Coordinates of N, CA and C in Angstrom, one line a residue:
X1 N 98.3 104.2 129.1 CA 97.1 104.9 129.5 C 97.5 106.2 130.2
X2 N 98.7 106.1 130.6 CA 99.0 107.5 131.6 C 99.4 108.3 131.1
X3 N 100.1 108.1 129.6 CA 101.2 109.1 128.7 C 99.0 109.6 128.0
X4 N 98.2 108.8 127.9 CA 97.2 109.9 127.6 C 96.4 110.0 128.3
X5 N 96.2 110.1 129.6 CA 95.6 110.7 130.6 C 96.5 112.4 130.5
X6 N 97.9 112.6 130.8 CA 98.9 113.5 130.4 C 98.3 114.4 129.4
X7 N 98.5 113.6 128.2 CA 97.6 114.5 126.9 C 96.4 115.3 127.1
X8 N 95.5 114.4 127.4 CA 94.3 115.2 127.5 C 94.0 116.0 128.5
X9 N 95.4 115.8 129.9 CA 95.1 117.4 130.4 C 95.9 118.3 130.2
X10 N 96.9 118.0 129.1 CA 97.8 119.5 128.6 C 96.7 119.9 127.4
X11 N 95.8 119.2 126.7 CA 94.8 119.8 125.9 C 93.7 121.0 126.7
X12 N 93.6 120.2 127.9 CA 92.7 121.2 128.8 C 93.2 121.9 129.3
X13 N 94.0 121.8 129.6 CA 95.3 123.3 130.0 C 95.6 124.4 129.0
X14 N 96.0 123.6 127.6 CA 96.1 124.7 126.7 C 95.5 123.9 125.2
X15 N 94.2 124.6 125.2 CA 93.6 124.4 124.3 C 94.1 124.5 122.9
X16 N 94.8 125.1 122.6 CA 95.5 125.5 121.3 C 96.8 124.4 121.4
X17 N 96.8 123.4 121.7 CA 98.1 122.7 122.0 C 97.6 121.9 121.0
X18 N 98.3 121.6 119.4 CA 98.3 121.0 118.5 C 99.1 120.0 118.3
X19 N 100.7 119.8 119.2 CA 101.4 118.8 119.3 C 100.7 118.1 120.3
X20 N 100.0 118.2 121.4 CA 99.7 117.7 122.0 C 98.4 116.8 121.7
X21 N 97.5 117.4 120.5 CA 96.3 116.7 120.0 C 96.8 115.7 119.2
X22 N 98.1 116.4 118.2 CA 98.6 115.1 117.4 C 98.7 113.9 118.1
X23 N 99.7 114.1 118.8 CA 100.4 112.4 120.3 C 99.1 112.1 120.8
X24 N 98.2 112.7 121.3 CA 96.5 111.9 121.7 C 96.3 110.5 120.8
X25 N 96.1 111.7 118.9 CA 95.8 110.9 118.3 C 96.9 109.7 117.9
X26 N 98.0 109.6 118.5 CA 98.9 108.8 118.2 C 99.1 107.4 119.4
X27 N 98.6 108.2 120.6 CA 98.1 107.1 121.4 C 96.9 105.9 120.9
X28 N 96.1 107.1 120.9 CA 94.7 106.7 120.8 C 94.8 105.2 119.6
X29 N 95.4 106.1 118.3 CA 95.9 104.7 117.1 C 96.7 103.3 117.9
X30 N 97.5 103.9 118.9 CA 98.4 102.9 119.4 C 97.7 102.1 120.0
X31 N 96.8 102.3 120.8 CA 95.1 101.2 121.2 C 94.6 100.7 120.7
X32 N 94.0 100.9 119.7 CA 93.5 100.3 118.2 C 91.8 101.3 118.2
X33 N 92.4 103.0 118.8 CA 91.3 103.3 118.8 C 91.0 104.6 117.2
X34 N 90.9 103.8 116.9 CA 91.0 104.5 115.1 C 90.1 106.1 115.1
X35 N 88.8 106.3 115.9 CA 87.3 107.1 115.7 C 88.5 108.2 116.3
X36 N 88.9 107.8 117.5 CA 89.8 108.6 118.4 C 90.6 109.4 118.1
X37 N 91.7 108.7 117.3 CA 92.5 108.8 116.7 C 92.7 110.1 115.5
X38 N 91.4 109.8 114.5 CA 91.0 110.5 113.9 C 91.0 112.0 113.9
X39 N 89.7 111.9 115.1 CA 89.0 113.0 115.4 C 90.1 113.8 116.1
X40 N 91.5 113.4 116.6 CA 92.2 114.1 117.4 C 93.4 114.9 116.3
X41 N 93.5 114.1 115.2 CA 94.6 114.7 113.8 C 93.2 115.7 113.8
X42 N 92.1 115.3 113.0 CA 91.4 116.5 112.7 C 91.0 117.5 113.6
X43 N 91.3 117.8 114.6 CA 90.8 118.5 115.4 C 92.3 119.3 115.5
X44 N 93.4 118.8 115.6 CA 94.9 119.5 114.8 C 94.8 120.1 114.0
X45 N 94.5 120.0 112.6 CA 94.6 120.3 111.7 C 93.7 121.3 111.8
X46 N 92.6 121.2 112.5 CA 91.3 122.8 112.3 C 92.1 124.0 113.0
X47 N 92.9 123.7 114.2 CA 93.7 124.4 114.7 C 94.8 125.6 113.6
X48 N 95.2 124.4 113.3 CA 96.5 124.7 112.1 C 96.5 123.6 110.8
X49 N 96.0 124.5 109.9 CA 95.6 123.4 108.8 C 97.1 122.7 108.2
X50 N 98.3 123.8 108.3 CA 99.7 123.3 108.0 C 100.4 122.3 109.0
X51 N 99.6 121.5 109.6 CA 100.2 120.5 110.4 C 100.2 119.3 109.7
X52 N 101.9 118.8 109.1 CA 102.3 118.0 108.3 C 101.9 116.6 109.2
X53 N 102.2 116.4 110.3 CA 102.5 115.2 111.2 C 100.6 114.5 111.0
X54 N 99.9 115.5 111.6 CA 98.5 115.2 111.6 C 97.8 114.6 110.0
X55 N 98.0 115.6 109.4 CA 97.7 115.4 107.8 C 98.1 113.8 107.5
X56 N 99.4 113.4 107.9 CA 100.2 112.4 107.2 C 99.5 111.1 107.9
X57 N 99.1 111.6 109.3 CA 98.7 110.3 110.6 C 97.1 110.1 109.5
X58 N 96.6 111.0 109.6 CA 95.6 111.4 108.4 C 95.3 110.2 107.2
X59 N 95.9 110.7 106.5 CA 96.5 109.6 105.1 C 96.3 108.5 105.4
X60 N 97.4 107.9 106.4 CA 97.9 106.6 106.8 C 96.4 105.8 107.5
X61 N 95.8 106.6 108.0 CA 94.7 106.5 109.1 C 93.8 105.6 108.2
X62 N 92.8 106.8 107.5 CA 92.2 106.7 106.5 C 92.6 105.7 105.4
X63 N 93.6 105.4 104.9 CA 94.1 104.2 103.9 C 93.9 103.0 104.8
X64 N 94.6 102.5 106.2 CA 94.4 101.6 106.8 C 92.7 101.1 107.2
X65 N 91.7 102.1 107.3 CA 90.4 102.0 107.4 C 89.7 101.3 106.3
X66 N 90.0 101.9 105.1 CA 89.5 101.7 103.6 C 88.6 102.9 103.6
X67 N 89.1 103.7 103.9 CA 88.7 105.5 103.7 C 89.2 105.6 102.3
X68 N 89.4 105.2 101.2 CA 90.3 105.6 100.8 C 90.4 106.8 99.8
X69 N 89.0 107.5 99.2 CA 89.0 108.8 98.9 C 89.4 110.2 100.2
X70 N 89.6 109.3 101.2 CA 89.7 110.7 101.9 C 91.0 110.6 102.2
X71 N 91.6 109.1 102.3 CA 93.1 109.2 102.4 C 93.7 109.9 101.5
X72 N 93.2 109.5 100.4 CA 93.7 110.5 99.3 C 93.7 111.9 99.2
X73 N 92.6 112.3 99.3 CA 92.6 114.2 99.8 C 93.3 114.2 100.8
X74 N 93.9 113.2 102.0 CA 95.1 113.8 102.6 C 96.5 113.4 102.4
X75 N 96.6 112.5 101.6 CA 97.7 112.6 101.3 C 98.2 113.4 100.0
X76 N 97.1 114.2 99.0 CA 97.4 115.0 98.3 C 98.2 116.3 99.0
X77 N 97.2 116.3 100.2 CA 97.3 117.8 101.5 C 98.8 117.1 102.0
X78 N 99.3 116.2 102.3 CA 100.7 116.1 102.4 C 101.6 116.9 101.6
X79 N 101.3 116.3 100.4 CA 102.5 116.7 99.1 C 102.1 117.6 98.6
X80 N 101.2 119.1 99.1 CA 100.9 120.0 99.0 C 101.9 120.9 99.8
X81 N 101.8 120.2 101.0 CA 102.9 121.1 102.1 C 104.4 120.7 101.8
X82 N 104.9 119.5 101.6 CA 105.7 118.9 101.3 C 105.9 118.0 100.1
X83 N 106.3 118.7 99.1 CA 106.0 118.2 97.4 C 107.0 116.5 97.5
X84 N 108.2 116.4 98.5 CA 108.9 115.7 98.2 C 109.0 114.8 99.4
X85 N 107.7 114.6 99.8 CA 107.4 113.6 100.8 C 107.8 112.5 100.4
X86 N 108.9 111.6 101.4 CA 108.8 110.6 100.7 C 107.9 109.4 100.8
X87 N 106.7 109.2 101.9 CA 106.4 108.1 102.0 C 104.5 108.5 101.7
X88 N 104.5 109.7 101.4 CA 103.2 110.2 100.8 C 103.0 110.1 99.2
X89 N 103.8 110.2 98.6 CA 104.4 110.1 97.4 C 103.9 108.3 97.0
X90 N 104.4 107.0 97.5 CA 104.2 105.6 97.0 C 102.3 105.6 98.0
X91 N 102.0 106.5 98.6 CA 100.6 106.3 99.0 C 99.5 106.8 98.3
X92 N 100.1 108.2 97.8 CA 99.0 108.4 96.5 C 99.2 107.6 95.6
X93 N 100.3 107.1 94.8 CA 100.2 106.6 93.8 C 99.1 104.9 94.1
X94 N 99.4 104.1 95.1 CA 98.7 102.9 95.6 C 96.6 103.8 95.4
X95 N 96.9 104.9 96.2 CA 95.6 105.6 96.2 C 95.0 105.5 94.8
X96 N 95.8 106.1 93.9 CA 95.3 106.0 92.9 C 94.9 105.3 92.3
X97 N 95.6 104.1 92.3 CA 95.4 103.0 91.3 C 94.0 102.3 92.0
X98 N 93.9 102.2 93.5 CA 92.6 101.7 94.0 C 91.4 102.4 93.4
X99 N 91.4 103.8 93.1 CA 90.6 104.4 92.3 C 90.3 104.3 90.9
X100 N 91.0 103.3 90.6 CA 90.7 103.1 88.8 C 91.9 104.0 88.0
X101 N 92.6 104.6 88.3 CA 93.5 105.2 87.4 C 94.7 105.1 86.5
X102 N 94.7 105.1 85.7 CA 95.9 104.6 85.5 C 96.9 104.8 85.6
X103 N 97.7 103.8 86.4 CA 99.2 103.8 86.8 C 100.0 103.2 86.3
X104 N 101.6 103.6 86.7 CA 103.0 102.9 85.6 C 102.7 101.8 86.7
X105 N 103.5 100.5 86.0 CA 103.3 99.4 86.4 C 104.7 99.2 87.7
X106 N 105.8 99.9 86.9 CA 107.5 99.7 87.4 C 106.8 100.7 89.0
X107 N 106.7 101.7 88.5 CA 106.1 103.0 89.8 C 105.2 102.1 90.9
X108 N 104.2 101.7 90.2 CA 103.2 101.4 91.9 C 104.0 99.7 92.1
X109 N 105.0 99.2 91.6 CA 105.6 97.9 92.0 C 106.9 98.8 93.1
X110 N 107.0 99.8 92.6 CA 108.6 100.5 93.8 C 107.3 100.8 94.5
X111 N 106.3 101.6 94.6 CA 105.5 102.1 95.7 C 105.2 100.9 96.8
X112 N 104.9 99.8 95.5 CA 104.3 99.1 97.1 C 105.6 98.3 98.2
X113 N 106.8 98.1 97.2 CA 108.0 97.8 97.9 C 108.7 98.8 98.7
X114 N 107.9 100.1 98.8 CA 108.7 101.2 99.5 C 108.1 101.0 101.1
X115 N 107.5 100.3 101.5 CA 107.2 99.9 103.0 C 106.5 98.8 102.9
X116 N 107.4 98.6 104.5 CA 107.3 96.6 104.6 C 105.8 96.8 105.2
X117 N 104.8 98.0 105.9 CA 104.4 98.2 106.4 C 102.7 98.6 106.1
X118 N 102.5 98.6 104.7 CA 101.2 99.1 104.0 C 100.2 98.0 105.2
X119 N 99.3 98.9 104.9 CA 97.7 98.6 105.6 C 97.6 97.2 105.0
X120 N 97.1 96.2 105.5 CA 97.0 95.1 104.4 C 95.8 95.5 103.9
X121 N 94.4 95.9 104.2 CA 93.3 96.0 103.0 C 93.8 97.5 102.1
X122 N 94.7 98.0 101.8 CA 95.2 99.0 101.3 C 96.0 97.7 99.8
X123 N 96.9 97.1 100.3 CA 97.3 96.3 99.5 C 96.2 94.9 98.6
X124 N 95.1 95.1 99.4 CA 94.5 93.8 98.7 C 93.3 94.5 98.0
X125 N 93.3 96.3 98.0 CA 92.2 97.0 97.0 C 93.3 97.1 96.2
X126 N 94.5 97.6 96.2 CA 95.3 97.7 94.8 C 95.2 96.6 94.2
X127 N 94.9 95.4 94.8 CA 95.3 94.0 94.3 C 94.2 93.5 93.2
X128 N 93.3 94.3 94.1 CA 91.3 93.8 93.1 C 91.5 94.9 92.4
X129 N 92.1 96.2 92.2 CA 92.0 97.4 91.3 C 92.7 96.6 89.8
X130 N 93.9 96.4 90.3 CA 94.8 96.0 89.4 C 94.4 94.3 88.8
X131 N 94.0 93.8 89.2 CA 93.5 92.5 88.5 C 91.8 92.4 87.9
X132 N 91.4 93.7 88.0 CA 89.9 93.8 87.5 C 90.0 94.1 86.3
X133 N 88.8 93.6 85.4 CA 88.6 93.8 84.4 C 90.7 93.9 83.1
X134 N 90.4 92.8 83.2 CA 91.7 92.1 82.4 C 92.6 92.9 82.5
X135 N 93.1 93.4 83.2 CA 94.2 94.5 83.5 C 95.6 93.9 84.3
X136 N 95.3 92.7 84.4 CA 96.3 91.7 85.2 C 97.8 91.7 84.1
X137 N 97.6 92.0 82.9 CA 99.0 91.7 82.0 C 99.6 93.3 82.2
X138 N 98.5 94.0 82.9 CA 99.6 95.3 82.2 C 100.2 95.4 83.6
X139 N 100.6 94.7 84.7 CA 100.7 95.1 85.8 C 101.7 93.6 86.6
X140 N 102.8 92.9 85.8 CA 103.1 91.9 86.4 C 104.1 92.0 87.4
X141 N 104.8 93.3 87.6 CA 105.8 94.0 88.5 C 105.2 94.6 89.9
X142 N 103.8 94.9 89.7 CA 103.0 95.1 90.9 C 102.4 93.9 91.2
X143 N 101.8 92.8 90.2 CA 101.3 92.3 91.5 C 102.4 90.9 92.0
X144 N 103.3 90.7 91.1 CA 104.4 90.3 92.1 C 104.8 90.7 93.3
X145 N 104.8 92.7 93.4 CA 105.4 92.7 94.9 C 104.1 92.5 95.9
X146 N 103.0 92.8 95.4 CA 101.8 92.7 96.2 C 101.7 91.5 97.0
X147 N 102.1 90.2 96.1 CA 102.2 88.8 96.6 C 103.6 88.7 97.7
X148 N 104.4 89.5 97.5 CA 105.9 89.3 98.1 C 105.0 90.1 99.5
X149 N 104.6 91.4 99.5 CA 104.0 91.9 100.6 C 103.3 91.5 101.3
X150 N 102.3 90.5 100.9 CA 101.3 89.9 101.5 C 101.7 89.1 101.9
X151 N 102.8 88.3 101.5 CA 103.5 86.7 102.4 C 104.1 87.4 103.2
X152 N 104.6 88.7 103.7 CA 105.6 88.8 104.8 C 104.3 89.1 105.8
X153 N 103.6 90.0 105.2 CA 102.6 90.7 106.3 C 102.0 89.4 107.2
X154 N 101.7 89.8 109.0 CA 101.0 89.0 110.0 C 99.7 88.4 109.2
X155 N 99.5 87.5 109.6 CA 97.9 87.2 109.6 C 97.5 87.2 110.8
X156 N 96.4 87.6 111.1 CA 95.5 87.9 112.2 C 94.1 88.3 111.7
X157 N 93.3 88.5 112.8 CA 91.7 88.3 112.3 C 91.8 89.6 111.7
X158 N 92.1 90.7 111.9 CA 92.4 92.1 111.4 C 92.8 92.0 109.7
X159 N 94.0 91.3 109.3 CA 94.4 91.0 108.2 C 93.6 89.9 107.1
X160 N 93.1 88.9 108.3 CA 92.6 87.5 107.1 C 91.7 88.1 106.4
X161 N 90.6 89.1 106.2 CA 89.8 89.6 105.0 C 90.4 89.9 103.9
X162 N 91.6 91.1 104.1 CA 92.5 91.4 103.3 C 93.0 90.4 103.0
X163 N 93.6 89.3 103.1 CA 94.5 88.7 102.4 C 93.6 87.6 101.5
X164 N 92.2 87.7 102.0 CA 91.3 86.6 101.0 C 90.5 87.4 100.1
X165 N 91.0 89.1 100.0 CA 90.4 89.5 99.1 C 91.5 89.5 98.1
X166 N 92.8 89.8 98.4 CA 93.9 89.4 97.3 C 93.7 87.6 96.8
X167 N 93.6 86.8 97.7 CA 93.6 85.8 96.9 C 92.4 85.4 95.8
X168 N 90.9 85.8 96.2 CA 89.7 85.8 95.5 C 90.2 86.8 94.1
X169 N 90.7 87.5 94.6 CA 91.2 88.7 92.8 C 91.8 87.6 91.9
X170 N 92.9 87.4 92.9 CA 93.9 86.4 91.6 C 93.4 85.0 91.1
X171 N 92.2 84.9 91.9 CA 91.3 83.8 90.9 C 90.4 83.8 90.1
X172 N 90.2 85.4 90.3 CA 89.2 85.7 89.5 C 90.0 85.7 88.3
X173 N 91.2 86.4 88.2 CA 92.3 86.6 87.5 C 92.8 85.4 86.3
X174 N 92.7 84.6 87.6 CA 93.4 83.2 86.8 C 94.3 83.0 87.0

């Protein structure tokens, strides 16, 4: 609480302080205060729209929420600034596929194994994306890792929705 008491008076000291609104909103997420959090990347970003760190907190934010059209317009705005992002790169592609699109099966199976760390209702909308409407055969490399991801990930009251919307998919599935 003291490292953002700090922040918010170097923001009021120097209102243009954009590193300093990023770490707010990096505390703020570290609370579990998500609105906060938010509003402190976007309020970075209006400053300086080329603020990679915010943009990315952005993405991550918004995917972990079930934002996920908007995570997506920021993590496009990632790999706009940085074409060779590496950890914005396996989040649009998960993005995508939650959107109905079609994805390589080998691709969004490396995406979701590229971090131990995905949102869990991020992984259990790819999970209902990709097992909807008989689409379960074209995709046996993803949702193997989706299942490998979801057994390591915590359960907590936070996670147990997500993890019973992956399992409700795979029964609908069969």
């Amino acid at each position: 609480i003291d490292a953002l008491l700090c922040y918010r008076r170097a923001l009021h000291e120097v209102a243009a302080g954009v590193e300093a609104r990023f770490h707010v909103g990096e505390i703020a997420w570290q609370f579990g205060n998500s609105a906060d959090a938010i509003a402190a990347w976007e309020s970075a970003i209006a400053l300086t729209e080329h603020h990679l760190p915010s943009w990315h907190a952005l993405a991550d934010a918004r995917a972990a929420n079930g934002d996920f059209v908007a995570a997506k317009q920021a993590a496009r705005r990632v790999l706009e600034l940085r074409p060779a992002e590496a950890r914005a790169q396996p989040l649009l592609l998960m993005l995508e596929a939650v959107s109905g699109d079609a994805v390589d099966d080998a691709a969004l199976a490396r995406a979701i194994a590229s971090n131990a760390r995905w949102p869990p209702g991020l992984l259990a909308a790819v999970g209902t994306a990709v097992l909807a409407d008989d689409r379960r055969a074209q995709y046996p490399k993803t949702i193997s890792n989706l299942l490998a991801a979801a057994s390591r990930g915590p359960v907590t009251a936070a996670t147990g929705d997500a993890l019973r919307m992956v399992a409700l998919a795979l029964l609908r599935a069969g």
